[in-house]
PDB file of C-alpha atoms and ligand atoms in Angstrom:
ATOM      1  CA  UNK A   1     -52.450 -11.988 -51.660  1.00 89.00           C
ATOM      2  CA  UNK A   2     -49.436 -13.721 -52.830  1.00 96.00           C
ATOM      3  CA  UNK A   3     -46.095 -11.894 -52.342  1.00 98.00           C
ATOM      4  CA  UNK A   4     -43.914 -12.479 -55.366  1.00 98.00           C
ATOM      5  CA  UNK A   5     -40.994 -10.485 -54.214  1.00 98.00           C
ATOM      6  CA  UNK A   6     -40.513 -13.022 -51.637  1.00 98.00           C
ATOM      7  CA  UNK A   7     -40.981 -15.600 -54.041  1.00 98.00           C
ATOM      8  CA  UNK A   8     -38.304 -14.331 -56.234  1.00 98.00           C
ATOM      9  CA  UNK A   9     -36.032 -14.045 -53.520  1.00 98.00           C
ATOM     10  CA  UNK A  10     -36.274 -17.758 -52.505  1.00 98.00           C
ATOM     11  CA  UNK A  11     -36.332 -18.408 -55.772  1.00 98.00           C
ATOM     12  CA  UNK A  12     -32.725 -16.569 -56.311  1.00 98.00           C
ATOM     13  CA  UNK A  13     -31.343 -18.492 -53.319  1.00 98.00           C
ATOM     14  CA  UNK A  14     -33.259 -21.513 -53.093  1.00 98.00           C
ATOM     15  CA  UNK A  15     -32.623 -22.610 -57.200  1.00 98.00           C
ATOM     16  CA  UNK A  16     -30.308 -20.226 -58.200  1.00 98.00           C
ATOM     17  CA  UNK A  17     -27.507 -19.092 -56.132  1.00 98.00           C
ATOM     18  CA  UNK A  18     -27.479 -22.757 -54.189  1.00 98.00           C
ATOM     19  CA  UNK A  19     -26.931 -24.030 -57.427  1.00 98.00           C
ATOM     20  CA  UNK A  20     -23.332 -22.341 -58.294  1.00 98.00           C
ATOM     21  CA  UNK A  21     -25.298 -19.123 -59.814  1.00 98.00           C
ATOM     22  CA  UNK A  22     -22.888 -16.316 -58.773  1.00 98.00           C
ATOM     23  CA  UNK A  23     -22.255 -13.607 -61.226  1.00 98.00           C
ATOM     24  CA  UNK A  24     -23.568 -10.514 -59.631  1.00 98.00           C
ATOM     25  CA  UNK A  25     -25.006  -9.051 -62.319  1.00 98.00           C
ATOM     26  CA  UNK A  26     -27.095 -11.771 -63.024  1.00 98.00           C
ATOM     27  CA  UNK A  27     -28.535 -12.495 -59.940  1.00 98.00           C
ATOM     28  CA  UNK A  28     -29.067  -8.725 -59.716  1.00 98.00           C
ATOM     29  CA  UNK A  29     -30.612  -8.949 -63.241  1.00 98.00           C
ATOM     30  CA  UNK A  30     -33.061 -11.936 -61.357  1.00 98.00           C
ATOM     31  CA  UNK A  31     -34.177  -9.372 -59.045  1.00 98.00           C
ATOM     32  CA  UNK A  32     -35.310  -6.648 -61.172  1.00 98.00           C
ATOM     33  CA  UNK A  33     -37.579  -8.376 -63.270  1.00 98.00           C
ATOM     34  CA  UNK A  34     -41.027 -10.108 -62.296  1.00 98.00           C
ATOM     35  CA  UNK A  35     -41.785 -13.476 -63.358  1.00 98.00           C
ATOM     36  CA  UNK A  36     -45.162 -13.386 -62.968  1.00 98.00           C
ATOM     37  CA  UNK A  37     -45.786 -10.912 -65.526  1.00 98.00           C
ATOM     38  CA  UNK A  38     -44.275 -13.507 -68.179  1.00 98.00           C
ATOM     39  CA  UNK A  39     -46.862 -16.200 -67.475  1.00 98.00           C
ATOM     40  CA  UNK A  40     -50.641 -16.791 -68.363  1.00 98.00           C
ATOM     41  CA  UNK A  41     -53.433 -15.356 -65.060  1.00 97.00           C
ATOM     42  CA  UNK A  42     -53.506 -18.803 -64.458  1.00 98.00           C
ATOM     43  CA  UNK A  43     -50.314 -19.463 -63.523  1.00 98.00           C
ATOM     44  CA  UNK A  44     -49.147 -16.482 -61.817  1.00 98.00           C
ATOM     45  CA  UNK A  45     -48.991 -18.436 -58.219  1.00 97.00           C
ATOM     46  CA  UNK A  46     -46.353 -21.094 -59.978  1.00 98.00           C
ATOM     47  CA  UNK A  47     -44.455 -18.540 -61.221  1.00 98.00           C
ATOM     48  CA  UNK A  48     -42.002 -19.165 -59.256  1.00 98.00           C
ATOM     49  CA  UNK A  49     -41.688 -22.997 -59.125  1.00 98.00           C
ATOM     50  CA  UNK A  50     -38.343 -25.203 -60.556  1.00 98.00           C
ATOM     51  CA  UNK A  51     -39.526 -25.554 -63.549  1.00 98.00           C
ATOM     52  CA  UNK A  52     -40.439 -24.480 -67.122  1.00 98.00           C
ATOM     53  CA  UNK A  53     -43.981 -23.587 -67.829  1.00 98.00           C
ATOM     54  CA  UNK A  54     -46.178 -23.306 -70.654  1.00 98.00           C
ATOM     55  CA  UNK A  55     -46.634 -20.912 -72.948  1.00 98.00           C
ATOM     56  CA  UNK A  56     -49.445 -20.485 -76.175  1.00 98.00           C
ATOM     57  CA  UNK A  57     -48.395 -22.349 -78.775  1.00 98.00           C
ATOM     58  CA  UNK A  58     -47.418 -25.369 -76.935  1.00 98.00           C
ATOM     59  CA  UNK A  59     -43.896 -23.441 -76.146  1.00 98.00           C
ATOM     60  CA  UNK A  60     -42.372 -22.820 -72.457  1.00 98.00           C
ATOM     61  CA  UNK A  61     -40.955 -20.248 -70.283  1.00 98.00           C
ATOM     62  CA  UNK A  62     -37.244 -22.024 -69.440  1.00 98.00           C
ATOM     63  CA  UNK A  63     -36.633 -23.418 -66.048  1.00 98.00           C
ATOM     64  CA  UNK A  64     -35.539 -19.998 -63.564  1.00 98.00           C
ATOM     65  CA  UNK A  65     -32.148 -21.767 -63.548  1.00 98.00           C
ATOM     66  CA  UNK A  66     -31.654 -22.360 -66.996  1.00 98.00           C
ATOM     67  CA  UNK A  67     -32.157 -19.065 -68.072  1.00 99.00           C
ATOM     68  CA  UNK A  68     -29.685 -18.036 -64.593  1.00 99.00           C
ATOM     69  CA  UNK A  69     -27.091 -20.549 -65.799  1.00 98.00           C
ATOM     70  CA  UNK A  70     -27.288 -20.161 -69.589  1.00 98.00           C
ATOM     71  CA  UNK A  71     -26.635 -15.799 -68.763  1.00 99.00           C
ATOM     72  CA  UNK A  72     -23.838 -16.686 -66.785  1.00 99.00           C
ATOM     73  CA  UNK A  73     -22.014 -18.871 -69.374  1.00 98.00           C
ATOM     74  CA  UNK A  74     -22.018 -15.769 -71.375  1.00 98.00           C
ATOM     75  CA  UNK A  75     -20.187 -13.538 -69.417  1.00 98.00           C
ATOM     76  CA  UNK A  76     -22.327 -10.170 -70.402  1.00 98.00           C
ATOM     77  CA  UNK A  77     -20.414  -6.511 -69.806  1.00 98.00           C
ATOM     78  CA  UNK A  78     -22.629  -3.564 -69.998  1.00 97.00           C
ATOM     79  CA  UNK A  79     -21.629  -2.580 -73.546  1.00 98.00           C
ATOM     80  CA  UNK A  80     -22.535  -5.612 -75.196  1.00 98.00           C
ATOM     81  CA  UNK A  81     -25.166  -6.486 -77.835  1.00 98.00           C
ATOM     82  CA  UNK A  82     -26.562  -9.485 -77.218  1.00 98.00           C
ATOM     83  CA  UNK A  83     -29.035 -11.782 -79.782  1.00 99.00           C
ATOM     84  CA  UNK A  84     -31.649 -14.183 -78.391  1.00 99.00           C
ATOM     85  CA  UNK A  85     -33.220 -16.708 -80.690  1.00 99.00           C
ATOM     86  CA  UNK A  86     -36.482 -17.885 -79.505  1.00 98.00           C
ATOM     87  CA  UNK A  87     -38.381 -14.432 -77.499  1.00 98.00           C
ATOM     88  CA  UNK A  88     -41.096 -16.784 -76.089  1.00 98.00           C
ATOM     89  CA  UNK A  89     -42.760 -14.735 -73.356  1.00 98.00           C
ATOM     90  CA  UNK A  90     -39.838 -12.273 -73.697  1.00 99.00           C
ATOM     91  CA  UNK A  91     -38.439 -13.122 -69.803  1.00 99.00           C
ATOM     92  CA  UNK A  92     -35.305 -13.937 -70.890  1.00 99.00           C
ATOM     93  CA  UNK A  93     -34.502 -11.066 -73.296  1.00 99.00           C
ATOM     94  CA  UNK A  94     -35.933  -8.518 -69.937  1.00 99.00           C
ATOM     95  CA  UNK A  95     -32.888 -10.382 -67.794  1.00 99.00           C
ATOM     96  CA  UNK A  96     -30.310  -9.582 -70.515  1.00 99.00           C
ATOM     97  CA  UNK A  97     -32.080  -6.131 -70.776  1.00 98.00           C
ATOM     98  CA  UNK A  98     -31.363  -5.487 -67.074  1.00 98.00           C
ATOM     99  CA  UNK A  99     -27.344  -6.669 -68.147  1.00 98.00           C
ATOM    100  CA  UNK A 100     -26.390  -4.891 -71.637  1.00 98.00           C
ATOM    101  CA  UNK A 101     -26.907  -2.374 -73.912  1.00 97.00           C
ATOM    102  CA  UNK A 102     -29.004  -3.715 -76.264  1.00 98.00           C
ATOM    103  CA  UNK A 103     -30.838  -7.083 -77.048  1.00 98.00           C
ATOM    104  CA  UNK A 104     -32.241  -8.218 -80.261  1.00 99.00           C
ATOM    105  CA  UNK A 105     -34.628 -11.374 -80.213  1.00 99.00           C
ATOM    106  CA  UNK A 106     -36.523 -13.525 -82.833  1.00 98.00           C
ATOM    107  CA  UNK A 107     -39.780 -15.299 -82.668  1.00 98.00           C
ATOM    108  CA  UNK A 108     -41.087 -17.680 -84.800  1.00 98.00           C
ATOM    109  CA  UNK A 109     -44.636 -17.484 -83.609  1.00 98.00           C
ATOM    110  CA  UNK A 110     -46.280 -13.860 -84.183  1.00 98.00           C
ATOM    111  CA  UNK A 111     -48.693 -14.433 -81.538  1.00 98.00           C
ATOM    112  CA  UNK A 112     -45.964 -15.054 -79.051  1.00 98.00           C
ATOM    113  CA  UNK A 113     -44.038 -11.777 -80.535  1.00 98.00           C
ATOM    114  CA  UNK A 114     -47.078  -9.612 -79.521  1.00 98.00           C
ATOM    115  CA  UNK A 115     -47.295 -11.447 -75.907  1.00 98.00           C
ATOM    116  CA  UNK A 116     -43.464 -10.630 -75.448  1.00 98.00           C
ATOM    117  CA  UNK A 117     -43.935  -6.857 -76.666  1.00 98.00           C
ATOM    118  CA  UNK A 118     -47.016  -6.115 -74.492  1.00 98.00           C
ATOM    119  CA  UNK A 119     -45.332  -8.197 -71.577  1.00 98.00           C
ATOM    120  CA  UNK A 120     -41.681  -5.575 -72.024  1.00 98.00           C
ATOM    121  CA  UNK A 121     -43.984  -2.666 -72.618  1.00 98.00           C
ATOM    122  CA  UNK A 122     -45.454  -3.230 -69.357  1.00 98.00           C
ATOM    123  CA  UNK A 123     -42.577  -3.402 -67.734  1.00 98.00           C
ATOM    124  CA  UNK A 124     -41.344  -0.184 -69.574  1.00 98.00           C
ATOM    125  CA  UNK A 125     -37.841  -2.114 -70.901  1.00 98.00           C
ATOM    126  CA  UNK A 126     -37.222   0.127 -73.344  1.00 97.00           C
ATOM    127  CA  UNK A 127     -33.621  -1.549 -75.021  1.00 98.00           C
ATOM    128  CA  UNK A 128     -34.763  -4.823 -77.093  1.00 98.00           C
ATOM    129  CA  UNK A 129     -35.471  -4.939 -80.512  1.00 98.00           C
ATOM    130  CA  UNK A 130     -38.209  -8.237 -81.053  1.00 98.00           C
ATOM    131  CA  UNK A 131     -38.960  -9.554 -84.831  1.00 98.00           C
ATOM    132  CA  UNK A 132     -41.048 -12.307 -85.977  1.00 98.00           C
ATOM    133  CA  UNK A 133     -38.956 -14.983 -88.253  1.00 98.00           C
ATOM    134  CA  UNK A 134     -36.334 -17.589 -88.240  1.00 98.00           C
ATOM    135  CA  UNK A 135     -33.522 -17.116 -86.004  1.00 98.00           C
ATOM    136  CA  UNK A 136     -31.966 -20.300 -86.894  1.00 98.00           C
ATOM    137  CA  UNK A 137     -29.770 -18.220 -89.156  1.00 98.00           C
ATOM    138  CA  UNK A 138     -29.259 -15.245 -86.394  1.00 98.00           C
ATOM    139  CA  UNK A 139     -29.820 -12.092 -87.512  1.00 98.00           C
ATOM    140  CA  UNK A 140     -27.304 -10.469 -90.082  1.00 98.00           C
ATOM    141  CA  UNK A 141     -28.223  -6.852 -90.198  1.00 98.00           C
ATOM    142  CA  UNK A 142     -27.435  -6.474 -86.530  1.00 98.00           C
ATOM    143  CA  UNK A 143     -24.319  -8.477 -86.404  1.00 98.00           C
ATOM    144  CA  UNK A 144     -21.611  -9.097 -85.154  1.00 98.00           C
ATOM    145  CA  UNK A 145     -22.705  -9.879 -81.339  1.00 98.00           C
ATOM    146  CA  UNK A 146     -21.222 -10.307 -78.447  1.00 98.00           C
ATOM    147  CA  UNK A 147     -22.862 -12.723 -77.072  1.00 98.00           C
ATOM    148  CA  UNK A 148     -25.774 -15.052 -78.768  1.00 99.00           C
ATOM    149  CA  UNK A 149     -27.935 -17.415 -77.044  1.00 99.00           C
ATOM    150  CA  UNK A 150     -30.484 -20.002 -77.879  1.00 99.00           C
ATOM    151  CA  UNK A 151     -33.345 -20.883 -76.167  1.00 98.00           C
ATOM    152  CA  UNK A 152     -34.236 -23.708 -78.471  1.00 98.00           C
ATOM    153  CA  UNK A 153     -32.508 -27.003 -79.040  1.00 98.00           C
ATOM    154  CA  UNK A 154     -30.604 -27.337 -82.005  1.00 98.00           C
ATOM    155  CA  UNK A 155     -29.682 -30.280 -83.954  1.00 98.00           C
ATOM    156  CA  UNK A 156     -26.455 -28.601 -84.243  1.00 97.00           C
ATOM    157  CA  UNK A 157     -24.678 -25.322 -84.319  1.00 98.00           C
ATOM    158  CA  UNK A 158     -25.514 -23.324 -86.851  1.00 98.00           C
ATOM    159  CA  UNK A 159     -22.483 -21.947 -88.460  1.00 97.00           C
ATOM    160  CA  UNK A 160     -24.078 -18.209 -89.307  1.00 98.00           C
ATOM    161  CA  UNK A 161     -24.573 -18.064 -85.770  1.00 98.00           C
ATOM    162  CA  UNK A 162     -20.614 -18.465 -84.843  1.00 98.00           C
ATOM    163  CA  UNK A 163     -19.812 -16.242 -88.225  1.00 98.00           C
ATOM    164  CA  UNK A 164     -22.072 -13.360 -86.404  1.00 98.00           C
ATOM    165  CA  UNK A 165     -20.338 -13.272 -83.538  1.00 98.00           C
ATOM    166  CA  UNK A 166     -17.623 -10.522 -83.273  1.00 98.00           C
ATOM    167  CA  UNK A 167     -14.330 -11.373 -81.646  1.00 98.00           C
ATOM    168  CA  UNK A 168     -14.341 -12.593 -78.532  1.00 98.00           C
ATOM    169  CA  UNK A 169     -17.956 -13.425 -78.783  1.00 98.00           C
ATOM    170  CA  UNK A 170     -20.122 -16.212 -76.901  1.00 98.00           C
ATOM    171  CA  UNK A 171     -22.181 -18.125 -78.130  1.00 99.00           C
ATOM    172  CA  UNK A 172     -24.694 -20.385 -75.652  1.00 99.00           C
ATOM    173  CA  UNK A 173     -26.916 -23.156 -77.222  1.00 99.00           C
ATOM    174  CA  UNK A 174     -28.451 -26.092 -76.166  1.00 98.00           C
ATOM    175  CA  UNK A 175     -27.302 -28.879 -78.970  1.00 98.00           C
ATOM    176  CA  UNK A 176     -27.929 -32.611 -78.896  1.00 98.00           C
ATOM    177  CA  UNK A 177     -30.866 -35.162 -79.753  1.00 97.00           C
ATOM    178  CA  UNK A 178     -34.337 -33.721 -80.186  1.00 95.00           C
ATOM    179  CA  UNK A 179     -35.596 -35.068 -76.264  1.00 94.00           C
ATOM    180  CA  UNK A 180     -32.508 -34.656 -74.652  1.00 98.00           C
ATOM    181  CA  UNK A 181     -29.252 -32.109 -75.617  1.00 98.00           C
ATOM    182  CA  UNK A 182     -26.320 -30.258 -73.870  1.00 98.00           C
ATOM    183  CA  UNK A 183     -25.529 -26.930 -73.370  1.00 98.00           C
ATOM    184  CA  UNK A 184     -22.370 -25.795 -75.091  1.00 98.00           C
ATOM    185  CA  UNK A 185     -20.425 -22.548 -75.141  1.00 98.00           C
ATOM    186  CA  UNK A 186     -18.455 -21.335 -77.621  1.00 98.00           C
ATOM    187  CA  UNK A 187     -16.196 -18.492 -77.616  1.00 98.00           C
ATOM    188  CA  UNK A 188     -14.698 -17.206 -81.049  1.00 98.00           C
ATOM    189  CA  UNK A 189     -10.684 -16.485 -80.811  1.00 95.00           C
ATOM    190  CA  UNK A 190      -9.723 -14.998 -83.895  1.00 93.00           C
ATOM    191  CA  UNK A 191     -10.728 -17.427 -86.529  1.00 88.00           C
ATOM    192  CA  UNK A 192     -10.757 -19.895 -83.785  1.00 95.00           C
ATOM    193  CA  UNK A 193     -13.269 -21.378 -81.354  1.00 97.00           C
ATOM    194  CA  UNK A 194     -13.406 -23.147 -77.599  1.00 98.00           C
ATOM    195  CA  UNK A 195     -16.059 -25.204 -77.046  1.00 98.00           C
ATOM    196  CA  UNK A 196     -17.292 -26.496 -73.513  1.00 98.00           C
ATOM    197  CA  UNK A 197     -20.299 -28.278 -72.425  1.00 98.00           C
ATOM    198  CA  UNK A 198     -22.331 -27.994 -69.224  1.00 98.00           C
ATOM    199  CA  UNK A 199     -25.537 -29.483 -67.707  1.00 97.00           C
ATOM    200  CA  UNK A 200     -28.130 -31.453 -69.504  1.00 98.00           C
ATOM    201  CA  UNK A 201     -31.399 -30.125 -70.604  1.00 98.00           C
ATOM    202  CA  UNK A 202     -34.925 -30.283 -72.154  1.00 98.00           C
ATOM    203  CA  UNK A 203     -35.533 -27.516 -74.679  1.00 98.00           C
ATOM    204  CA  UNK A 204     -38.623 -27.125 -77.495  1.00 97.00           C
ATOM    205  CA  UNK A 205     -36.813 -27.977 -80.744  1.00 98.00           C
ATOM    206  CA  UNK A 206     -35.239 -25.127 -83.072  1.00 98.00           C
ATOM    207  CA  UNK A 207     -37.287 -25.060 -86.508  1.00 98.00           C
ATOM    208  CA  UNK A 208     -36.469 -23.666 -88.962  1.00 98.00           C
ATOM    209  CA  UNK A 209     -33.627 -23.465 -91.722  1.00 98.00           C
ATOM    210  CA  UNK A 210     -31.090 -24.471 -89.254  1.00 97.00           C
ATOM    211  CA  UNK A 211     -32.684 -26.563 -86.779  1.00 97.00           C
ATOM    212  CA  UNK A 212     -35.482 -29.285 -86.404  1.00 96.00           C
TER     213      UNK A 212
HETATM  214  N1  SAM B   1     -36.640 -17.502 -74.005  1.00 62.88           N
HETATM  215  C1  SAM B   1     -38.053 -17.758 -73.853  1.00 62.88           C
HETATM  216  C2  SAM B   1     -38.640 -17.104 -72.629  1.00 62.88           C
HETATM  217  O1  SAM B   1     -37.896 -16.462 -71.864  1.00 62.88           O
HETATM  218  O2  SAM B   1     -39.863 -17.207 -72.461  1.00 62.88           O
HETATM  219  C3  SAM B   1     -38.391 -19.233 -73.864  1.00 62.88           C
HETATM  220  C4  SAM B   1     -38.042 -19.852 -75.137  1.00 62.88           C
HETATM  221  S1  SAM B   1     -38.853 -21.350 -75.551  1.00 62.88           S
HETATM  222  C5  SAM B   1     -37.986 -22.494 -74.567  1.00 62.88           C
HETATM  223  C6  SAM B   1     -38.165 -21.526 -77.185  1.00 62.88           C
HETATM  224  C7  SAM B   1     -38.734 -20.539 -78.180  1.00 62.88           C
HETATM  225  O3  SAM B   1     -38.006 -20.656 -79.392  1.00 62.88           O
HETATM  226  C8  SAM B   1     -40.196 -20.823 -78.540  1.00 62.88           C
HETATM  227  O4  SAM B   1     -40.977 -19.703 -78.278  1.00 62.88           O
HETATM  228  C9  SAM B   1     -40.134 -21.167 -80.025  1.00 62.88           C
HETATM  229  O5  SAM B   1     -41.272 -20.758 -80.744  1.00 62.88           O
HETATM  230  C10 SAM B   1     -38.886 -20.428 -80.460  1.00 62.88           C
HETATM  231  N2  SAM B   1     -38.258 -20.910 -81.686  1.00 62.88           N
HETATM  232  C11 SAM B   1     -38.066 -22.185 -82.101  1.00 62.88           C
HETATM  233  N3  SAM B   1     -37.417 -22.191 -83.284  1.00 62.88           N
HETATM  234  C12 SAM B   1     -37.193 -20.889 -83.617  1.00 62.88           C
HETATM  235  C13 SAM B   1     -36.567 -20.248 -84.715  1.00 62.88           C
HETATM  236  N4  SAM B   1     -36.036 -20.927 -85.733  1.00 62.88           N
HETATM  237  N5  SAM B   1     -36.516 -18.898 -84.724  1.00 62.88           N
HETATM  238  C14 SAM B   1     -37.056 -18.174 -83.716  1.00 62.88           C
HETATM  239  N6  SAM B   1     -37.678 -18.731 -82.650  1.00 62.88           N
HETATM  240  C15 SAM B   1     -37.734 -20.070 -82.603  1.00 62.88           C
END
């Protein structure tokens, strides 16, 4: 019988807090929701390992401290609404869950839309909103956000994600070459922004309108 709590634990300390991961609601987020459930049967006793791992549709679940680092660059409050672009197994959008109000997250991929739902459903996380389509482009209905973040690797920033963003906003995105980008953060001042860029990365390509 494998005990996943304390694989999540060492997981929190071991790759995430050891790593400059501090923000309390984030590691507290880490806590509250269970890996395994995001992964295929199969993989269930990796679920915990230092890296990302693979999903239908030749997609992945991020690296644990990816998805740790990439919350923490934006800086969540409990009122916020946030927007993910790329669901995947829908892991991501249950630690933001466990943060904010409310989360809203695309899909490209149907089938991986339905995984996410029954995966969330499961868990009973009641506050996301999921849609199949391109989030390239965000999505303008729900906007303005404050906070965005991409789970895909863009070619560049797309510029109707920074006009969805309310004041104040973050936006987190991994940008660069298709095998090999940064992350950058952006925060919208006024009609202003402030970019900064943090660790390398590896992320499945952004298609769509505004990506690959
Ligand atoms: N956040 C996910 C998780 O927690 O499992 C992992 C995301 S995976 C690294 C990137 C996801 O972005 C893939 O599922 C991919 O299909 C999706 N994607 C790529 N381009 C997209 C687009 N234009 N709109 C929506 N989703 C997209």
């Amino acid at each position: 019988m494998i005990n996943f709590l304390q694989l999540r634990n060492d997981m929190i300390d071991n790759q995430l807090i050891s790593r400059g991961i501090f923000d309390e609601l984030v590691i507290r987020a880490f806590r509250d929701v269970p890996r395994e459930e995001f992964v295929s049967l199969d993989l269930r006793n990796i679920a915990y390992s230092d890296c990302p791992l693979p999903l239908d549709k030749g997609q992945t679940i991020s690296q644990p401290y990816m998805v740790a680092l990439m919350t923490q660059l934006l800086s969540l409050k409990k009122t916020d609404n946030v927007l993910e672009v790329g669901t995947g197994s829908g892991y991501q959008a249950a630690i933001l869950s466990k943060i904010v109000q409310k989360v809203y997250s695309i899909e490209r991929f149907a089938e991986l839309v339905a995984q996410a739902k029954s995966n969330l459903k499961k868990l009973q996380i009641n506050n996301i909103e999921l849609i199949c389509g391109d989030g390239s482009c965000g999505w303008e209905d729900k906007a303005p956000f404050d906070a965005i973040l991409v789970t895909a690797a863009a070619p560049d920033v797309p510029e109707e994600l920074i006009n969805q963003l309310a004041d104040g906003g973050r936006l987190v995105i991994p940008v660069g070459e298709m095998h090999m980008q940064r992350i950058l953060r952006i925060k919208k001042k006024g009609k202003g922004i402030v970019e900064n860029y943090y660790d390398s990365c590896v992320f499945v390509p952004l298609v769509g309108k505004r990506g690959w």
